[in-house]
Coordinates of C-alpha atoms in Angstrom, one line a residue:
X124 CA 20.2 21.7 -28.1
X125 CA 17.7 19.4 -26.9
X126 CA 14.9 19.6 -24.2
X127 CA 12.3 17.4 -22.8
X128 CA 8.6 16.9 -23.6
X129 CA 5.8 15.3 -21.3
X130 CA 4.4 12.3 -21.4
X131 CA 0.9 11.0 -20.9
X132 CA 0.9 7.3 -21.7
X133 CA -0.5 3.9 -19.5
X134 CA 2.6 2.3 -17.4
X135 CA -0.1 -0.7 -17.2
X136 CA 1.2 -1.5 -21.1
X137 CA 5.0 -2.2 -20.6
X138 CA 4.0 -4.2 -17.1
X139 CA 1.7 -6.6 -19.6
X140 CA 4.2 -6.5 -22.0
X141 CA 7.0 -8.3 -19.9
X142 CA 4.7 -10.6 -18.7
X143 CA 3.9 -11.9 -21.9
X144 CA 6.8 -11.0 -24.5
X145 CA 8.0 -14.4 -24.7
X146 CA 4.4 -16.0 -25.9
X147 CA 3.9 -13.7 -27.7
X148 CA 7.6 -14.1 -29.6
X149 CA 6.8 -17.6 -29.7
X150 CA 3.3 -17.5 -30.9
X151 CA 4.4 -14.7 -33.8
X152 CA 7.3 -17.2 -34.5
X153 CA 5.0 -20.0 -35.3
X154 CA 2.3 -18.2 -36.9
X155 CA 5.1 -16.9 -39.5
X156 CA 6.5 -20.1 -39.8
X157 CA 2.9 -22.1 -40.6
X158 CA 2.7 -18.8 -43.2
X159 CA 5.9 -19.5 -45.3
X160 CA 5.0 -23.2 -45.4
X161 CA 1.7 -22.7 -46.9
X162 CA 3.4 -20.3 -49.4
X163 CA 6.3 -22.9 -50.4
X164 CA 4.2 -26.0 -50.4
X165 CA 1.1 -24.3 -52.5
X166 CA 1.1 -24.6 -55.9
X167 CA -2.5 -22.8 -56.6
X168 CA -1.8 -19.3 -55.6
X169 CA -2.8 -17.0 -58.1
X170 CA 0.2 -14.4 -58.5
X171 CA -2.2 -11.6 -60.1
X172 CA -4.6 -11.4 -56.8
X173 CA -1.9 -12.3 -54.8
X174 CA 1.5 -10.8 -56.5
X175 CA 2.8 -9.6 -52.9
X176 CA 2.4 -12.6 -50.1
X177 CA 5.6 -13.0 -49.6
X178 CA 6.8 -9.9 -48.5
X179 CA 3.1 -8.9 -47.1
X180 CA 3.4 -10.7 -44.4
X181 CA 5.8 -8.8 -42.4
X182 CA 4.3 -5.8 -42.1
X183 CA 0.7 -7.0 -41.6
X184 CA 1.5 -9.8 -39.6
X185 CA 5.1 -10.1 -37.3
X186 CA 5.2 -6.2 -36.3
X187 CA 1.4 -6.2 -35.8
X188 CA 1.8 -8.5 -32.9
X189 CA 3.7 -6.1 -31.3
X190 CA 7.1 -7.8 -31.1
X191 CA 8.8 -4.4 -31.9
X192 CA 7.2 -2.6 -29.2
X193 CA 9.4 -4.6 -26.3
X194 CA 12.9 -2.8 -27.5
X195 CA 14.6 -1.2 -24.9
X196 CA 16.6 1.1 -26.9
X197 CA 15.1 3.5 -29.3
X198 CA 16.8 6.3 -31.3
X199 CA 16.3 8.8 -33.6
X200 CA 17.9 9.7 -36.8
X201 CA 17.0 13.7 -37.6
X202 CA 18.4 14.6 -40.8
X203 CA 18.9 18.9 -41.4
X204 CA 19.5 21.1 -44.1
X205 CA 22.4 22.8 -41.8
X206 CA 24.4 19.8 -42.9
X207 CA 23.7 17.5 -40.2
X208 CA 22.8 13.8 -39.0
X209 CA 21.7 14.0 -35.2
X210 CA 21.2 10.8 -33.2
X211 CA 18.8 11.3 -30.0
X212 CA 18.5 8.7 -27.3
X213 CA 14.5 8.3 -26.7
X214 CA 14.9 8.1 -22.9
X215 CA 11.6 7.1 -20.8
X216 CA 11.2 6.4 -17.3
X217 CA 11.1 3.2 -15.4
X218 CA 11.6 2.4 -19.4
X219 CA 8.1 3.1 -20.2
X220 CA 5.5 5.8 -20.8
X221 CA 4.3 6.7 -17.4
X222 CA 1.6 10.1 -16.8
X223 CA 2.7 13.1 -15.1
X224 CA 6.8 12.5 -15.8
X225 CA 9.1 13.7 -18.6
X226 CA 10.5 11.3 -21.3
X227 CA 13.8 13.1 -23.0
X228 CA 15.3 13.1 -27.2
X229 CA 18.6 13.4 -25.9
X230 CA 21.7 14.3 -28.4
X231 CA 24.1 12.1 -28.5
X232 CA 25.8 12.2 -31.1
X233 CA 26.2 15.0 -34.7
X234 CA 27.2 13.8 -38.0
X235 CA 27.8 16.4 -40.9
X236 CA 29.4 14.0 -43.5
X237 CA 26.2 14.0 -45.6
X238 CA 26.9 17.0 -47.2
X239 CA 25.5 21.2 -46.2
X240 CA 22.0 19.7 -46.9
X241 CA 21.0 16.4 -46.0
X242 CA 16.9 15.7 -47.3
X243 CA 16.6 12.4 -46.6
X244 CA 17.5 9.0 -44.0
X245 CA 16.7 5.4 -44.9
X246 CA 18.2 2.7 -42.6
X247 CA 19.1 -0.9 -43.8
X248 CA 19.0 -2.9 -40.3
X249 CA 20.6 -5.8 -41.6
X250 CA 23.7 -4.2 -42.7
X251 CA 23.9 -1.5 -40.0
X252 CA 24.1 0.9 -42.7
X253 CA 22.6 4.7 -43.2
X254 CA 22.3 6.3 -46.2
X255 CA 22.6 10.0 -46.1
X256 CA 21.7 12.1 -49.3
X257 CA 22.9 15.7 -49.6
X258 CA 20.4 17.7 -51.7
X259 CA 23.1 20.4 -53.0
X260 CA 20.7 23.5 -53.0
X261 CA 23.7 26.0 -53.6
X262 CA 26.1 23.2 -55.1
X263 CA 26.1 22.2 -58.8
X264 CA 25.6 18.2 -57.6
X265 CA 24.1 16.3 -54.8
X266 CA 25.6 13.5 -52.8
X267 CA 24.7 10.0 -51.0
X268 CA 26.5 9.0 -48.1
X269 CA 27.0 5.7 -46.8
X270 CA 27.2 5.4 -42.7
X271 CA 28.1 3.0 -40.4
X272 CA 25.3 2.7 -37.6
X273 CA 26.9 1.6 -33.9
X274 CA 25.0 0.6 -30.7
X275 CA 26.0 4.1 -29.1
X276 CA 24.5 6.0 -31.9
X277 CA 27.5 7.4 -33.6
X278 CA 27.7 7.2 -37.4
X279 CA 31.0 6.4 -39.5
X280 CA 30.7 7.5 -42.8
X281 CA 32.1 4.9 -45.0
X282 CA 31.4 6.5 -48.5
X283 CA 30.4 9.3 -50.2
X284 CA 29.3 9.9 -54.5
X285 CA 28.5 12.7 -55.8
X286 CA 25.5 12.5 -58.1
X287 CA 23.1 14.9 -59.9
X288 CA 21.8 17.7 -58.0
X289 CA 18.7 17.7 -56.1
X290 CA 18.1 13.5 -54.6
X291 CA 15.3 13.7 -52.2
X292 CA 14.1 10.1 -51.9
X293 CA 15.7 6.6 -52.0
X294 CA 14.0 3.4 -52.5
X295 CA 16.5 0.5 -51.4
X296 CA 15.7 -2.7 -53.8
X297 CA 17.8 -5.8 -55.5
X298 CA 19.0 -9.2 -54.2
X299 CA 19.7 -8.6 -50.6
X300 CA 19.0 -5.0 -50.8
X301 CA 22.3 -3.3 -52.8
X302 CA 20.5 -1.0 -54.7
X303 CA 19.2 2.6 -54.4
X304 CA 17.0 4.4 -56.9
X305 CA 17.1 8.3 -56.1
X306 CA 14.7 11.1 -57.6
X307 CA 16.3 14.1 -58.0
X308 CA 14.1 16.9 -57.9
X309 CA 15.5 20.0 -59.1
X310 CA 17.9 17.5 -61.4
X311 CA 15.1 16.0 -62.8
X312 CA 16.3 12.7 -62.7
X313 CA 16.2 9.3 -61.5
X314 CA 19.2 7.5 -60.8
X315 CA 20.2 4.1 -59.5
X316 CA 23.1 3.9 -57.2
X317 CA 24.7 0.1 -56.2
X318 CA 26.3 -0.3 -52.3
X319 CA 29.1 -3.0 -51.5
X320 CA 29.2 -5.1 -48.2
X321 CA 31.7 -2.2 -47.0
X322 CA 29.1 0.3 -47.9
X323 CA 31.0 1.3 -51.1
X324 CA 28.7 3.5 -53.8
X325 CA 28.8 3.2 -57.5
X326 CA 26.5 5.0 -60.0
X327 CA 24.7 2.1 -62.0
X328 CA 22.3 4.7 -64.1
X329 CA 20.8 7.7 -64.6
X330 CA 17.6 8.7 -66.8
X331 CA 17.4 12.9 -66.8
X332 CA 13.6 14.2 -68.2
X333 CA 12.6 17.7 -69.5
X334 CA 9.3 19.3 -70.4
X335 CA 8.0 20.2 -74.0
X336 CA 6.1 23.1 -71.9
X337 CA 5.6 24.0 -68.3
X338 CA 3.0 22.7 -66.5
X339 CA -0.6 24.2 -65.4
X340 CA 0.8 25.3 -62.5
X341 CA 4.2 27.3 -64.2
X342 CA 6.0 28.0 -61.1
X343 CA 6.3 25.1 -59.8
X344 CA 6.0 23.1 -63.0
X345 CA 8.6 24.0 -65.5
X346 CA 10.1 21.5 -65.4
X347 CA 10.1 17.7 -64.4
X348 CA 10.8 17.5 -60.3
X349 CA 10.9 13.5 -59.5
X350 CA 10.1 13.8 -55.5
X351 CA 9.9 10.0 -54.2
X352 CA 11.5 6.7 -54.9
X353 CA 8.7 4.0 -54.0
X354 CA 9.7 0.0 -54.2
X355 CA 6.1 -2.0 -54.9
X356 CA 4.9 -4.3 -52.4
X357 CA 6.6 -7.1 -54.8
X358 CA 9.9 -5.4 -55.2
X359 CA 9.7 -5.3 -59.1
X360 CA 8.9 -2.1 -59.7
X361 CA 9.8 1.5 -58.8
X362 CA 7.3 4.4 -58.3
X363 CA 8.6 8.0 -58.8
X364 CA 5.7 10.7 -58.0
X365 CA 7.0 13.5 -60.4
X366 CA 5.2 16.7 -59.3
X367 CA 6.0 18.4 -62.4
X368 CA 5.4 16.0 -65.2
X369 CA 2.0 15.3 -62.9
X370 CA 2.5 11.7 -63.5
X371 CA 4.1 8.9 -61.0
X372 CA 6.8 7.5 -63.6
X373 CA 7.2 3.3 -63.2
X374 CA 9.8 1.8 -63.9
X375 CA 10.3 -2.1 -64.0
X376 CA 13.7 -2.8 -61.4
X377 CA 16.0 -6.0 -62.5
X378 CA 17.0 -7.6 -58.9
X379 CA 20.1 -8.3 -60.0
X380 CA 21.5 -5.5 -62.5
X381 CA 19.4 -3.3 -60.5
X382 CA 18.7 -1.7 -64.1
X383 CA 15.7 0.1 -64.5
X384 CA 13.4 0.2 -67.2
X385 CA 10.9 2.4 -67.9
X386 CA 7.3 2.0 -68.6
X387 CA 3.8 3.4 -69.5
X388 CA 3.4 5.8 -66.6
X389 CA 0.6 6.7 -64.7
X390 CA -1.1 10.2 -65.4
X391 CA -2.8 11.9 -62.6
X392 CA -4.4 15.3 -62.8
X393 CA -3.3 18.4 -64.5
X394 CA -1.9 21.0 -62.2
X395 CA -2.2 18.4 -58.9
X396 CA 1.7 18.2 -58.5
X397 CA 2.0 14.3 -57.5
X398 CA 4.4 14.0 -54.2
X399 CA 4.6 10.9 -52.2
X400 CA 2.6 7.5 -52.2
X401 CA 2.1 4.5 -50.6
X402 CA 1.0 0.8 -50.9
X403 CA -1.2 -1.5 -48.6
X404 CA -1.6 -4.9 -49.3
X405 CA -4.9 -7.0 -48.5
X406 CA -5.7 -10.6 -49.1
X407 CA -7.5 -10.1 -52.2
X408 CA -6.2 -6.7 -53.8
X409 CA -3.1 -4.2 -53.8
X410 CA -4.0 -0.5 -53.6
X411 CA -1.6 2.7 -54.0
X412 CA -2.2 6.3 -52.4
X413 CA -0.5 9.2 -53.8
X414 CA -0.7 12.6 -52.0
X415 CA -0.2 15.4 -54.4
X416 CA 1.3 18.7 -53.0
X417 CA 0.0 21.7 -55.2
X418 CA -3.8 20.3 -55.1
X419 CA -3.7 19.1 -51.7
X420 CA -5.6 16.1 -52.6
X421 CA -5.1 12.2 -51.6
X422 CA -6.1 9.8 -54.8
X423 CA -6.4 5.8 -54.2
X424 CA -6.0 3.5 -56.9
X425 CA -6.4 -0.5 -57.1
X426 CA -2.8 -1.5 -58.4
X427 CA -3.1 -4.2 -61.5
X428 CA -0.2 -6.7 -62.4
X429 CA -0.6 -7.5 -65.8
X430 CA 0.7 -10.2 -67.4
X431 CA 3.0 -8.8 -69.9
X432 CA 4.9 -6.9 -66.8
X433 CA 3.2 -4.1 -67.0
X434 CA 1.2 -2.0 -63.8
X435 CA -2.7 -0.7 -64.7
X436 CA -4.2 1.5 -61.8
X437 CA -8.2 1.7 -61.3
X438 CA -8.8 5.2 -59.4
X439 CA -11.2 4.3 -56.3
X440 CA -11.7 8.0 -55.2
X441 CA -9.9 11.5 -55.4
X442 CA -10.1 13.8 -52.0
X443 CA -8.9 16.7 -50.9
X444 CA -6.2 16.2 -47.8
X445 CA -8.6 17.2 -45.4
X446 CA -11.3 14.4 -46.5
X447 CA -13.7 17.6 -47.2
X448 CA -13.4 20.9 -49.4
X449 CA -12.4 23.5 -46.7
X450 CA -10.6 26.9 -47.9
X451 CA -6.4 26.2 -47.1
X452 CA -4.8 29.4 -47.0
X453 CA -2.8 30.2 -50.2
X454 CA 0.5 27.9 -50.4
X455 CA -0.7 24.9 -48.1
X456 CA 1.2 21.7 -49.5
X457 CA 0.5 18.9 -48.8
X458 CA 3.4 16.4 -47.6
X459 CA 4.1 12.9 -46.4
X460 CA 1.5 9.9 -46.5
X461 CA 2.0 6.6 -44.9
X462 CA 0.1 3.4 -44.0
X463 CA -0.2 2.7 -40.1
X464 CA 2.2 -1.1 -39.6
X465 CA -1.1 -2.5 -39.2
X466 CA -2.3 -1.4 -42.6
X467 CA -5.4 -0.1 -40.9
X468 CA -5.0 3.5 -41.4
X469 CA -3.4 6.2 -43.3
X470 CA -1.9 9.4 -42.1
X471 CA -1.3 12.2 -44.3
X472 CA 0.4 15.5 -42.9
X473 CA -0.1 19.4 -44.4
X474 CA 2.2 22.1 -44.1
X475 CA 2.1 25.6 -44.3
X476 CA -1.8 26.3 -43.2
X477 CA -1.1 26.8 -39.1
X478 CA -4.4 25.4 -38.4
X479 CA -3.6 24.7 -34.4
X480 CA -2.1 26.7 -32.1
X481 CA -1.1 24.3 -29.1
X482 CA 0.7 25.0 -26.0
X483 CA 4.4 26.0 -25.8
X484 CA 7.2 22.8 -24.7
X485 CA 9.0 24.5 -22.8
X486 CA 6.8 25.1 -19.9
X487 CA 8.9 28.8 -19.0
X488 CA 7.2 29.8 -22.1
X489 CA 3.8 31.3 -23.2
X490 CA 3.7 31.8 -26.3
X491 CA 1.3 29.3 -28.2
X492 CA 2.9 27.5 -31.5
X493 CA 1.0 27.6 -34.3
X494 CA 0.8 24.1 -35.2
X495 CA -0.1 22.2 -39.0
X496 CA -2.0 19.3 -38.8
X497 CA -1.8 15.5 -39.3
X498 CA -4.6 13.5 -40.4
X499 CA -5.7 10.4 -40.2
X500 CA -8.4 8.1 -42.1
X501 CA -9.6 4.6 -41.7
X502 CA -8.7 2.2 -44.7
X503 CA -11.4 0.4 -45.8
X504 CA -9.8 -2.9 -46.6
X505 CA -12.6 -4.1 -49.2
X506 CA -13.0 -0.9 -51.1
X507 CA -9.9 0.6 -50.6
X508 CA -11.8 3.8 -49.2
X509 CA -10.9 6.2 -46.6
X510 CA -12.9 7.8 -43.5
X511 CA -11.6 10.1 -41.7
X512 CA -10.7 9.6 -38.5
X513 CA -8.9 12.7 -36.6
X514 CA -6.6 15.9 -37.3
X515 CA -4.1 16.4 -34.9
X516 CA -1.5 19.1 -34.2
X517 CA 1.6 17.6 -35.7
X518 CA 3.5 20.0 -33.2
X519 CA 4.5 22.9 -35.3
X520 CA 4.9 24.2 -38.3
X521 CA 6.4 22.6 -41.7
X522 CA 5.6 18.6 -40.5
X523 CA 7.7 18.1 -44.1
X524 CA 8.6 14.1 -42.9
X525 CA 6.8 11.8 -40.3
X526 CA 7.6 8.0 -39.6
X527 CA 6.1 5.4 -37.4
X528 CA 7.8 2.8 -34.7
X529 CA 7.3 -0.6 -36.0
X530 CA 4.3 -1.3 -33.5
X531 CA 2.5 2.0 -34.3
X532 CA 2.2 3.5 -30.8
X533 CA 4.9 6.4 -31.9
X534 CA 5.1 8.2 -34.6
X535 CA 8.2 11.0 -35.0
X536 CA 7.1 14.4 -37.0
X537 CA 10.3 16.4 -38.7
X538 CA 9.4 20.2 -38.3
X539 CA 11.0 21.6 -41.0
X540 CA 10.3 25.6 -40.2
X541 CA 9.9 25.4 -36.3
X542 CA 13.8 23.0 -36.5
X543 CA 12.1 20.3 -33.9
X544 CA 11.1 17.3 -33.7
X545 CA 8.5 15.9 -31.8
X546 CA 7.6 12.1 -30.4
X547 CA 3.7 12.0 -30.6
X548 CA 2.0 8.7 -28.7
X549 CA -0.8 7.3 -31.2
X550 CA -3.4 5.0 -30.2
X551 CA -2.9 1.8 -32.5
X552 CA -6.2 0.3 -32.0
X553 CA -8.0 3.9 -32.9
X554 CA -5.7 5.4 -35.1
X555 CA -6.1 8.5 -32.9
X556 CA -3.1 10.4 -31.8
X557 CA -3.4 11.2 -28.1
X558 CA -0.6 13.5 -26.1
X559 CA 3.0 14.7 -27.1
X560 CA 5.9 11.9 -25.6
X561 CA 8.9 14.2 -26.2
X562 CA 10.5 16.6 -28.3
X563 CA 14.2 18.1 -29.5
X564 CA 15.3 21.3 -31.1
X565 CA 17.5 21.2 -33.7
X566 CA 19.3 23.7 -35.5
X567 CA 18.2 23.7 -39.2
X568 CA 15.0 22.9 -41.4
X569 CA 14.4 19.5 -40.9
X570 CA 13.7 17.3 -43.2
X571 CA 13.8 13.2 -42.1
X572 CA 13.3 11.4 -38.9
X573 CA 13.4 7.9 -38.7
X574 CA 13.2 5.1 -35.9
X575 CA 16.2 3.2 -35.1
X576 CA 14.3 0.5 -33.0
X577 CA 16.7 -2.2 -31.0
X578 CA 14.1 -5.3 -31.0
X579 CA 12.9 -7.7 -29.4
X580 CA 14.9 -7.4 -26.2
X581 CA 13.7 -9.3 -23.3
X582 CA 13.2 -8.6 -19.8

């Protein structure tokens, strides 16, 4: 099922990196350290600049360093809509990146107790859980599955719910992480589901939505389609992009009840079919980015945290995908956005528009793939503004799902019509993506991959 890309990446990198992984362990260690003291000990910080210090540092400040780029084990989770869960063994050689050889996505192991349509994979390290939900296009519910994650890569699923049809998204949140709020997008719902230590799933709540009228847009917007579950930079809120209410619904989550409650919402354009955001977090401000799939258009917002528990959002700009007005061909949609570890950069990925055509992976074959594109803009950490940057070929067609390693130097594309997933080396400094690392075929439209990283492990 699977075969092997090529590679194109320094071997100079992993020699520096084993020279120097334990300073730089140690010097991360004590910068993190000298960060939660000055957070405990001050009493001056004001909460509505800085509402999200606490959990801002990790991203912007451990993984930066580069302490996840020393694993030795990688894998892949691939999540299908032919009802599977594939693990791949990232292998490289001489464990590194190294020009002119062949790194392999190996399968080693194939789970199908998600359900006949899996749409989406989010990993909860400290538990060693996976949680699986099942879509349920021809069934009259979804599901979420609980899994097991072990060293080998083999999944044992430990529970299953059934819930209402259509999840797509999950948002873990709550005191230690044991909650999950799920939009359902042809349910038109948002639900909250609560996990055990054994990975045991009970529904906490559900709030179901439906339309006075359709929406500008009538196909695609009669009726309410939640399509992501977003936790806010201070884990107190819950985002849920709704591309056919065209509004991002926000709800205010209780830690401990996980309850959610709703409040005033934030109303985006008519017709623009809100999809998926994402938050960065600077010293002085919070912004959000939401991608919206039917206009093809990226809007940035400064995030506001009132006092009275409440979220205000200033809009900072409104652009189409592409940073410029260029004709798409009729039914482009726009897809996944996420911010770069380093909170430098966003990426932003477009399907249906077969803008590239790149050279075949299997090197007995001719025949160029027509390729959509990823694209990636600068953040402007004062303004909140974006530059573009690059687009690159995301490495066929249908890039419905992307994520990044925790040091930014890989980012994983889910290929939902070409059934492939592809390993694409990005330049963390630039932002640019540079050559193709490796790539799988998989049976099925694809529809998740995410990064199991094993970290730090020392030489």
């Amino acid at each position: 099922m699977t075969k092997s890309g090529h590679v194109s990446i320094a071997r100079a990198r992993r020699i520096s990196l084993r020279a120097s992984i334990w300073v730089t362990f140690l010097l991360a260690f004590l910068i993190l350290t000298r960060q939660l003291t000055r957070f405990s000990d001050s009493q001056l910080i004001d909460k509505s600049k800085h509402p999200t210090m606490w959990k801002g540092i990790f991203p912007a400040g451990l993984l930066s360093l580069g302490l996840a780029g020393s694993a030795s084990a990688t894998l892949l989770y691939v999540a299908s809509y032919a009802g599977t869960v594939t693990t791949l063994r990232l292998t490289l050689p001489d464990g590194d990146y190294v020009d002119g050889t062949a790194a392999t996505l190996e399968t080693i192991s194939n789970s199908t107790g998600c359900g006949p349509n899996p749409s989406w994979l989010t990993l909860d390290y400290s538990k060693n859980f996976l949680f699986c939900l099942d879509e349920g296009l021809n069934d009259p519910y979804g599901g979420v599955t609980s899994f097991s994650t072990h060293d080998d890569g083999t999944l044992t699923t430990l529970n299953r719910l059934e819930v209402i049809q259509g999840p797509v998204s999950i948002a873990e949140y709550g005191v230690g992480g044991h909650g999950l709020a799920i939009a359902h997008y042809s349910g038109s719902s948002v639900s909250v589901v609560g996990f055990g230590p054994e990975g045991n799933l009970t529904l906490v709540q559900n709030e179901t939505y439906t339309l006075a009228a359709p929406g500008p847009n009538a196909d695609r917007q009669e009726a309410p389609h939640p399509h992501e579950a977003i936790l806010d930079p201070t884990a107190s809120y819950v985002l849920v992009p709704d591309l056919g209410a065209d509004e991002v619904r926000i709800y205010q989550a209780d830690a401990g009840t996980l309850g959610l409650t709703p409040i005033a919402p934030l109303t985006v354009r008519p017709g623009s079919g809100p999809r998926h955001g994402t938050f960065l977090v600077t010293p002085e401000k919070t912004f959000f980015y939401l991608i919206s799939e039917l206009a093809n258009s990226i809007t940035g917002y400064e995030t506001i945290y009132n006092e009275n528990k409440t979220l205000s959002f200033n809009e900072l700009f409104y652009i189409p995908t592409h940073g410029e007005n260029i004709t798409l061909p009729e039914g482009t949609g726009a897809a996944e956005i996420v911010v770069s570890p380093d909170g430098n950069f966003l990426i932003a990925s477009s399907r249906w528009e077969y803008s590239f055509n790149i050279t075949n992976f299997d090197p007995n074959n001719s025949t160029l793939i027509p390729s959509d594109p990823l694209i990636t803009f600068s953040i402007d950490h004062v303004t909140g503004k974006l530059t573009k940057v690059q687009e690159f070929a995301a490495g066929g067609s249908g890039p419905r799902h992307f994520s990044i390693s925790a040091d930014g130097s890989l980012v994983a594309v889910a290929l939902q019509a070409d059934g492939r997933v592809v390993l694409i080396k990005r330049d963390v400094e630039t932002g640019k993506f540079e050559d193709y690392v490796a790539y799988a075929d998989i049976e099925g439209e694809l529809t998740a991959a995410i990064f199991r990283e094993d970290y730090p492990t020392f030489y």
